[in-house]
PDB file of C-alpha atoms in Angstrom:
ATOM      1  CA  UNK A   1    -229.615   6.182 214.408  1.00 48.00           C
ATOM      2  CA  UNK A   2    -226.937   8.690 213.047  1.00 50.00           C
ATOM      3  CA  UNK A   3    -224.286   5.835 213.393  1.00 57.00           C
ATOM      4  CA  UNK A   4    -226.605   2.740 212.184  1.00 60.00           C
ATOM      5  CA  UNK A   5    -227.420   4.927 208.834  1.00 65.00           C
ATOM      6  CA  UNK A   6    -224.304   6.046 208.114  1.00 61.00           C
ATOM      7  CA  UNK A   7    -222.829   1.622 208.581  1.00 66.00           C
ATOM      8  CA  UNK A   8    -225.339   1.009 206.500  1.00 64.00           C
ATOM      9  CA  UNK A   9    -225.487   3.545 203.982  1.00 62.00           C
ATOM     10  CA  UNK A  10    -221.640   2.440 203.584  1.00 59.00           C
ATOM     11  CA  UNK A  11    -222.552  -1.289 203.170  1.00 63.00           C
ATOM     12  CA  UNK A  12    -224.800  -0.072 200.136  1.00 62.00           C
ATOM     13  CA  UNK A  13    -221.672   1.476 198.512  1.00 59.00           C
ATOM     14  CA  UNK A  14    -219.725  -1.384 199.246  1.00 60.00           C
ATOM     15  CA  UNK A  15    -222.004  -3.444 197.253  1.00 60.00           C
ATOM     16  CA  UNK A  16    -222.066  -1.388 194.607  1.00 58.00           C
ATOM     17  CA  UNK A  17    -218.783  -1.139 194.639  1.00 59.00           C
ATOM     18  CA  UNK A  18    -217.856  -4.604 194.050  1.00 60.00           C
ATOM     19  CA  UNK A  19    -221.319  -5.667 192.290  1.00 61.00           C
ATOM     20  CA  UNK A  20    -220.284  -2.556 189.688  1.00 58.00           C
ATOM     21  CA  UNK A  21    -216.433  -3.491 189.730  1.00 64.00           C
ATOM     22  CA  UNK A  22    -217.055  -7.487 189.208  1.00 64.00           C
ATOM     23  CA  UNK A  23    -218.904  -6.451 186.244  1.00 60.00           C
ATOM     24  CA  UNK A  24    -216.606  -3.603 184.421  1.00 64.00           C
ATOM     25  CA  UNK A  25    -213.043  -4.932 184.936  1.00 69.00           C
ATOM     26  CA  UNK A  26    -214.608  -8.411 183.606  1.00 70.00           C
ATOM     27  CA  UNK A  27    -215.662  -7.262 180.637  1.00 70.00           C
ATOM     28  CA  UNK A  28    -212.311  -5.823 179.348  1.00 72.00           C
ATOM     29  CA  UNK A  29    -210.311  -8.465 180.953  1.00 71.00           C
ATOM     30  CA  UNK A  30    -212.124 -10.882 178.856  1.00 72.00           C
ATOM     31  CA  UNK A  31    -211.344  -9.499 175.800  1.00 72.00           C
ATOM     32  CA  UNK A  32    -208.029  -9.499 176.627  1.00 72.00           C
ATOM     33  CA  UNK A  33    -207.948 -13.341 176.715  1.00 72.00           C
ATOM     34  CA  UNK A  34    -208.119 -13.429 172.605  1.00 66.00           C
ATOM     35  CA  UNK A  35    -203.827 -12.700 173.224  1.00 68.00           C
ATOM     36  CA  UNK A  36    -203.987 -16.590 174.253  1.00 68.00           C
ATOM     37  CA  UNK A  37    -205.267 -17.657 171.053  1.00 64.00           C
ATOM     38  CA  UNK A  38    -202.547 -15.957 169.047  1.00 61.00           C
ATOM     39  CA  UNK A  39    -200.675 -18.574 170.484  1.00 63.00           C
ATOM     40  CA  UNK A  40    -202.355 -21.417 168.758  1.00 62.00           C
ATOM     41  CA  UNK A  41    -200.434 -21.640 165.706  1.00 65.00           C
ATOM     42  CA  UNK A  42    -202.278 -18.724 164.179  1.00 66.00           C
ATOM     43  CA  UNK A  43    -200.633 -16.434 161.277  1.00 69.00           C
ATOM     44  CA  UNK A  44    -199.804 -13.267 163.207  1.00 66.00           C
ATOM     45  CA  UNK A  45    -200.900 -11.158 159.139  1.00 73.00           C
ATOM     46  CA  UNK A  46    -204.195 -12.833 159.117  1.00 77.00           C
ATOM     47  CA  UNK A  47    -207.690 -11.050 159.261  1.00 82.00           C
ATOM     48  CA  UNK A  48    -208.304 -12.708 162.266  1.00 76.00           C
ATOM     49  CA  UNK A  49    -204.950 -11.995 164.314  1.00 75.00           C
ATOM     50  CA  UNK A  50    -205.573  -8.824 163.381  1.00 80.00           C
ATOM     51  CA  UNK A  51    -208.991  -8.745 165.040  1.00 82.00           C
ATOM     52  CA  UNK A  52    -207.916 -10.712 167.795  1.00 78.00           C
ATOM     53  CA  UNK A  53    -205.375  -7.791 168.499  1.00 81.00           C
ATOM     54  CA  UNK A  54    -207.993  -4.875 168.137  1.00 83.00           C
ATOM     55  CA  UNK A  55    -210.325  -6.777 170.807  1.00 81.00           C
ATOM     56  CA  UNK A  56    -206.981  -7.029 172.577  1.00 82.00           C
ATOM     57  CA  UNK A  57    -206.200  -3.477 172.635  1.00 83.00           C
ATOM     58  CA  UNK A  58    -209.348  -1.876 173.299  1.00 82.00           C
ATOM     59  CA  UNK A  59    -210.067  -3.730 176.181  1.00 81.00           C
ATOM     60  CA  UNK A  60    -206.739  -3.119 177.637  1.00 82.00           C
ATOM     61  CA  UNK A  61    -207.591   0.600 176.925  1.00 81.00           C
ATOM     62  CA  UNK A  62    -211.120   0.416 178.724  1.00 78.00           C
ATOM     63  CA  UNK A  63    -209.537  -1.370 181.768  1.00 79.00           C
ATOM     64  CA  UNK A  64    -206.603   1.313 181.850  1.00 78.00           C
ATOM     65  CA  UNK A  65    -209.451   4.018 181.786  1.00 73.00           C
ATOM     66  CA  UNK A  66    -211.553   2.252 184.854  1.00 72.00           C
ATOM     67  CA  UNK A  67    -209.109   1.692 187.104  1.00 77.00           C
ATOM     68  CA  UNK A  68    -207.662   5.168 186.833  1.00 75.00           C
ATOM     69  CA  UNK A  69    -210.780   6.164 187.585  1.00 72.00           C
ATOM     70  CA  UNK A  70    -211.483   4.082 190.975  1.00 71.00           C
ATOM     71  CA  UNK A  71    -207.797   5.622 192.320  1.00 72.00           C
ATOM     72  CA  UNK A  72    -208.715   9.100 190.749  1.00 72.00           C
ATOM     73  CA  UNK A  73    -211.254   8.620 192.875  1.00 67.00           C
ATOM     74  CA  UNK A  74    -209.696   7.794 196.029  1.00 67.00           C
ATOM     75  CA  UNK A  75    -206.222  10.002 195.757  1.00 68.00           C
ATOM     76  CA  UNK A  76    -208.982  13.536 195.244  1.00 67.00           C
ATOM     77  CA  UNK A  77    -208.934  13.190 199.171  1.00 69.00           C
ATOM     78  CA  UNK A  78    -205.013  13.772 199.132  1.00 69.00           C
ATOM     79  CA  UNK A  79    -206.430  17.819 197.530  1.00 69.00           C
ATOM     80  CA  UNK A  80    -208.960  18.523 199.923  1.00 71.00           C
ATOM     81  CA  UNK A  81    -206.005  20.475 202.170  1.00 63.00           C
ATOM     82  CA  UNK A  82    -206.818  23.629 204.018  1.00 58.00           C
ATOM     83  CA  UNK A  83    -203.779  25.747 203.614  1.00 69.00           C
ATOM     84  CA  UNK A  84    -204.133  25.488 198.865  1.00 82.00           C
ATOM     85  CA  UNK A  85    -204.774  28.606 197.352  1.00 90.00           C
ATOM     86  CA  UNK A  86    -206.223  29.085 193.978  1.00 94.00           C
ATOM     87  CA  UNK A  87    -206.010  33.003 192.619  1.00 96.00           C
ATOM     88  CA  UNK A  88    -209.281  33.953 190.461  1.00 96.00           C
ATOM     89  CA  UNK A  89    -206.639  35.513 187.966  1.00 94.00           C
ATOM     90  CA  UNK A  90    -205.345  32.193 186.556  1.00 95.00           C
ATOM     91  CA  UNK A  91    -208.749  31.003 186.435  1.00 96.00           C
ATOM     92  CA  UNK A  92    -209.023  32.041 182.180  1.00 95.00           C
ATOM     93  CA  UNK A  93    -206.070  30.527 181.234  1.00 96.00           C
ATOM     94  CA  UNK A  94    -206.802  27.164 182.918  1.00 97.00           C
ATOM     95  CA  UNK A  95    -210.144  27.130 180.964  1.00 97.00           C
ATOM     96  CA  UNK A  96    -208.405  27.981 178.037  1.00 97.00           C
ATOM     97  CA  UNK A  97    -205.383  25.211 178.461  1.00 97.00           C
ATOM     98  CA  UNK A  98    -208.953  22.864 178.873  1.00 96.00           C
ATOM     99  CA  UNK A  99    -210.815  23.603 176.328  1.00 97.00           C
ATOM    100  CA  UNK A 100    -207.242  23.494 173.951  1.00 96.00           C
ATOM    101  CA  UNK A 101    -206.625  20.101 175.568  1.00 94.00           C
ATOM    102  CA  UNK A 102    -209.988  18.627 175.096  1.00 94.00           C
ATOM    103  CA  UNK A 103    -210.312  19.904 171.684  1.00 95.00           C
ATOM    104  CA  UNK A 104    -213.754  21.951 172.707  1.00 96.00           C
ATOM    105  CA  UNK A 105    -215.318  24.741 170.716  1.00 96.00           C
ATOM    106  CA  UNK A 106    -213.788  27.976 171.619  1.00 96.00           C
ATOM    107  CA  UNK A 107    -215.329  29.321 174.667  1.00 97.00           C
ATOM    108  CA  UNK A 108    -217.665  32.077 176.241  1.00 97.00           C
ATOM    109  CA  UNK A 109    -216.445  33.532 178.946  1.00 96.00           C
ATOM    110  CA  UNK A 110    -217.941  36.030 181.574  1.00 96.00           C
ATOM    111  CA  UNK A 111    -215.926  36.807 184.528  1.00 94.00           C
ATOM    112  CA  UNK A 112    -216.109  39.928 187.002  1.00 91.00           C
ATOM    113  CA  UNK A 113    -213.781  42.981 186.472  1.00 87.00           C
ATOM    114  CA  UNK A 114    -212.811  42.492 189.868  1.00 86.00           C
ATOM    115  CA  UNK A 115    -211.920  38.562 189.669  1.00 89.00           C
ATOM    116  CA  UNK A 116    -208.518  39.387 189.437  1.00 85.00           C
ATOM    117  CA  UNK A 117    -207.882  40.630 193.084  1.00 89.00           C
ATOM    118  CA  UNK A 118    -209.411  37.996 194.642  1.00 94.00           C
ATOM    119  CA  UNK A 119    -208.835  34.557 195.814  1.00 96.00           C
ATOM    120  CA  UNK A 120    -210.285  30.925 196.498  1.00 95.00           C
ATOM    121  CA  UNK A 121    -209.601  28.355 199.364  1.00 88.00           C
ATOM    122  CA  UNK A 122    -208.710  25.442 196.372  1.00 90.00           C
ATOM    123  CA  UNK A 123    -206.159  23.641 195.666  1.00 88.00           C
ATOM    124  CA  UNK A 124    -205.108  24.413 191.497  1.00 90.00           C
ATOM    125  CA  UNK A 125    -204.912  20.508 190.181  1.00 88.00           C
ATOM    126  CA  UNK A 126    -207.909  20.229 192.467  1.00 89.00           C
ATOM    127  CA  UNK A 127    -209.978  23.168 190.562  1.00 93.00           C
ATOM    128  CA  UNK A 128    -208.707  21.551 187.447  1.00 92.00           C
ATOM    129  CA  UNK A 129    -209.549  17.685 187.843  1.00 88.00           C
ATOM    130  CA  UNK A 130    -212.834  19.268 188.343  1.00 92.00           C
ATOM    131  CA  UNK A 131    -213.545  21.585 185.072  1.00 95.00           C
ATOM    132  CA  UNK A 132    -211.330  19.096 183.245  1.00 91.00           C
ATOM    133  CA  UNK A 133    -214.575  16.330 184.215  1.00 89.00           C
ATOM    134  CA  UNK A 134    -216.846  18.394 183.634  1.00 93.00           C
ATOM    135  CA  UNK A 135    -215.750  19.705 180.263  1.00 95.00           C
ATOM    136  CA  UNK A 136    -215.482  15.739 179.322  1.00 91.00           C
ATOM    137  CA  UNK A 137    -218.566  14.849 180.234  1.00 89.00           C
ATOM    138  CA  UNK A 138    -220.191  17.841 178.201  1.00 93.00           C
ATOM    139  CA  UNK A 139    -218.483  16.280 175.166  1.00 94.00           C
ATOM    140  CA  UNK A 140    -219.215  12.998 175.899  1.00 89.00           C
ATOM    141  CA  UNK A 141    -222.446  13.663 177.062  1.00 89.00           C
ATOM    142  CA  UNK A 142    -223.255  15.893 173.174  1.00 93.00           C
ATOM    143  CA  UNK A 143    -225.199  14.760 170.980  1.00 93.00           C
ATOM    144  CA  UNK A 144    -222.367  15.571 168.098  1.00 94.00           C
ATOM    145  CA  UNK A 145    -219.739  15.019 170.784  1.00 93.00           C
ATOM    146  CA  UNK A 146    -219.070  18.995 169.926  1.00 95.00           C
ATOM    147  CA  UNK A 147    -220.493  20.989 172.631  1.00 96.00           C
ATOM    148  CA  UNK A 148    -220.402  24.961 172.873  1.00 96.00           C
ATOM    149  CA  UNK A 149    -219.604  25.849 177.012  1.00 98.00           C
ATOM    150  CA  UNK A 150    -220.484  29.066 178.517  1.00 98.00           C
ATOM    151  CA  UNK A 151    -218.524  30.025 181.868  1.00 98.00           C
ATOM    152  CA  UNK A 152    -219.699  32.305 184.382  1.00 97.00           C
ATOM    153  CA  UNK A 153    -217.300  33.632 187.249  1.00 97.00           C
ATOM    154  CA  UNK A 154    -219.055  35.784 189.216  1.00 96.00           C
ATOM    155  CA  UNK A 155    -218.126  37.568 193.083  1.00 94.00           C
ATOM    156  CA  UNK A 156    -221.926  37.054 195.853  1.00 93.00           C
ATOM    157  CA  UNK A 157    -221.487  39.180 198.621  1.00 90.00           C
ATOM    158  CA  UNK A 158    -218.269  39.566 197.783  1.00 89.00           C
ATOM    159  CA  UNK A 159    -217.684  36.504 199.680  1.00 93.00           C
ATOM    160  CA  UNK A 160    -218.879  33.616 197.379  1.00 96.00           C
ATOM    161  CA  UNK A 161    -217.257  32.604 193.765  1.00 97.00           C
ATOM    162  CA  UNK A 162    -220.153  31.764 191.735  1.00 97.00           C
ATOM    163  CA  UNK A 163    -219.110  29.830 188.621  1.00 98.00           C
ATOM    164  CA  UNK A 164    -221.338  28.509 186.230  1.00 98.00           C
ATOM    165  CA  UNK A 165    -220.587  26.207 183.432  1.00 97.00           C
ATOM    166  CA  UNK A 166    -223.596  25.581 180.475  1.00 98.00           C
ATOM    167  CA  UNK A 167    -223.476  23.484 177.769  1.00 97.00           C
ATOM    168  CA  UNK A 168    -225.955  22.585 174.828  1.00 97.00           C
ATOM    169  CA  UNK A 169    -225.915  19.189 174.738  1.00 94.00           C
ATOM    170  CA  UNK A 170    -229.447  17.759 176.034  1.00 93.00           C
ATOM    171  CA  UNK A 171    -231.517  17.955 179.320  1.00 94.00           C
ATOM    172  CA  UNK A 172    -231.428  15.454 182.016  1.00 91.00           C
ATOM    173  CA  UNK A 173    -234.732  13.656 184.024  1.00 90.00           C
ATOM    174  CA  UNK A 174    -235.653  14.659 187.660  1.00 90.00           C
ATOM    175  CA  UNK A 175    -234.512  11.160 188.205  1.00 87.00           C
ATOM    176  CA  UNK A 176    -230.544  11.868 186.767  1.00 86.00           C
ATOM    177  CA  UNK A 177    -230.186  15.239 188.183  1.00 88.00           C
ATOM    178  CA  UNK A 178    -230.975  14.070 191.653  1.00 84.00           C
ATOM    179  CA  UNK A 179    -228.898  10.520 191.174  1.00 82.00           C
ATOM    180  CA  UNK A 180    -225.620  11.750 189.616  1.00 83.00           C
ATOM    181  CA  UNK A 181    -224.097  13.110 192.334  1.00 80.00           C
ATOM    182  CA  UNK A 182    -224.543   9.380 193.826  1.00 74.00           C
ATOM    183  CA  UNK A 183    -220.676   7.058 194.177  1.00 67.00           C
ATOM    184  CA  UNK A 184    -221.509   4.592 190.766  1.00 63.00           C
ATOM    185  CA  UNK A 185    -224.583   6.354 189.114  1.00 62.00           C
ATOM    186  CA  UNK A 186    -224.433   6.540 185.477  1.00 57.00           C
ATOM    187  CA  UNK A 187    -226.898   7.743 183.340  1.00 48.00           C
ATOM    188  CA  UNK A 188    -226.475   7.048 179.469  1.00 45.00           C
ATOM    189  CA  UNK A 189    -225.695   3.990 178.287  1.00 45.00           C
ATOM    190  CA  UNK A 190    -223.967   2.734 175.134  1.00 38.00           C
ATOM    191  CA  UNK A 191    -225.604   1.227 172.110  1.00 31.00           C
ATOM    192  CA  UNK A 192    -224.618  -2.224 173.855  1.00 38.00           C
ATOM    193  CA  UNK A 193    -226.245  -1.817 177.454  1.00 38.00           C
ATOM    194  CA  UNK A 194    -223.030  -0.309 178.935  1.00 45.00           C
ATOM    195  CA  UNK A 195    -221.791   2.927 180.304  1.00 46.00           C
ATOM    196  CA  UNK A 196    -218.574   4.048 179.419  1.00 51.00           C
ATOM    197  CA  UNK A 197    -216.717   4.741 182.945  1.00 47.00           C
ATOM    198  CA  UNK A 198    -216.843   4.681 186.781  1.00 43.00           C
ATOM    199  CA  UNK A 199    -219.560   6.719 187.149  1.00 56.00           C
ATOM    200  CA  UNK A 200    -217.240   8.585 190.287  1.00 62.00           C
ATOM    201  CA  UNK A 201    -216.480  12.427 188.068  1.00 72.00           C
ATOM    202  CA  UNK A 202    -219.502  14.085 189.757  1.00 83.00           C
ATOM    203  CA  UNK A 203    -219.572  12.503 192.702  1.00 82.00           C
ATOM    204  CA  UNK A 204    -215.618  13.542 192.987  1.00 83.00           C
ATOM    205  CA  UNK A 205    -216.437  16.297 192.056  1.00 88.00           C
ATOM    206  CA  UNK A 206    -219.043  16.457 194.961  1.00 88.00           C
ATOM    207  CA  UNK A 207    -216.723  15.411 197.677  1.00 86.00           C
ATOM    208  CA  UNK A 208    -213.831  18.230 196.583  1.00 88.00           C
ATOM    209  CA  UNK A 209    -216.381  20.690 196.290  1.00 91.00           C
ATOM    210  CA  UNK A 210    -218.517  20.261 200.270  1.00 90.00           C
ATOM    211  CA  UNK A 211    -214.743  19.105 201.438  1.00 88.00           C
ATOM    212  CA  UNK A 212    -213.553  22.683 200.888  1.00 89.00           C
ATOM    213  CA  UNK A 213    -216.829  24.935 202.439  1.00 91.00           C
ATOM    214  CA  UNK A 214    -218.345  25.311 198.495  1.00 94.00           C
ATOM    215  CA  UNK A 215    -221.661  24.028 196.998  1.00 95.00           C
ATOM    216  CA  UNK A 216    -223.404  22.839 194.099  1.00 94.00           C
ATOM    217  CA  UNK A 217    -226.275  22.914 192.033  1.00 94.00           C
ATOM    218  CA  UNK A 218    -227.058  20.577 188.510  1.00 94.00           C
ATOM    219  CA  UNK A 219    -230.167  22.120 187.043  1.00 96.00           C
ATOM    220  CA  UNK A 220    -231.293  22.024 182.942  1.00 97.00           C
ATOM    221  CA  UNK A 221    -230.918  25.325 181.121  1.00 97.00           C
ATOM    222  CA  UNK A 222    -234.918  26.721 180.502  1.00 96.00           C
ATOM    223  CA  UNK A 223    -233.194  28.976 177.372  1.00 94.00           C
ATOM    224  CA  UNK A 224    -232.382  25.615 174.944  1.00 95.00           C
ATOM    225  CA  UNK A 225    -231.110  21.713 175.511  1.00 96.00           C
ATOM    226  CA  UNK A 226    -228.388  21.240 177.701  1.00 96.00           C
ATOM    227  CA  UNK A 227    -227.410  22.297 181.537  1.00 96.00           C
ATOM    228  CA  UNK A 228    -225.966  23.895 184.020  1.00 97.00           C
ATOM    229  CA  UNK A 229    -223.847  23.199 186.858  1.00 96.00           C
ATOM    230  CA  UNK A 230    -222.930  25.899 189.578  1.00 97.00           C
ATOM    231  CA  UNK A 231    -220.272  26.099 191.626  1.00 96.00           C
ATOM    232  CA  UNK A 232    -220.188  28.253 195.175  1.00 97.00           C
ATOM    233  CA  UNK A 233    -217.273  28.385 196.248  1.00 96.00           C
ATOM    234  CA  UNK A 234    -216.147  30.873 198.878  1.00 94.00           C
ATOM    235  CA  UNK A 235    -213.836  33.706 198.835  1.00 95.00           C
ATOM    236  CA  UNK A 236    -211.048  33.855 201.187  1.00 89.00           C
TER     237      UNK A 236
END
């Protein structure tokens, strides 16, 4: 029965992937067709030509981002290396690096004093990808694209790192909280009715965390609008 269930689940994911890719990639490809119109003796200095070029430019950027999303998700399996070690003494510098790269507000970082002597079984690149995805999502879904992030790193029972990332964006419905980990699920739509991205970010995080023996939890904040993602990662 379990084998049949796994096959059905895999088949459902394949159908979902095919449907999503068909929709997601067709839209920017259609935008690139506007380049063909420039061959029709159009004055390249005209407003129409500039408009067509802008459409093609935006479409090419969207197409590139969506293909890279798919490739990053597929390539994330290569980061599940058993001999990878991340020194937690480097955590703060990694957080500041991402905050600077993404032009975020200053971070509020709280860490245990004994964190400096601890390590987790996680690749440096894998942890950076996870944090980059979380920070990017917080910025993307924040009402003003300017979140204030609070990061807490605590040692539990001397065997687990509890890494919590909280933002001040918005609460999520119970349905969203339950489904955001499913590949290709997308919770918030553009005003055009289309969602940015491929819906693979959080499912990639789940794959990396579980693959390294950890766990995760996502929940709404009690003290203000926003969410908290809690990662439980085993120490070594």
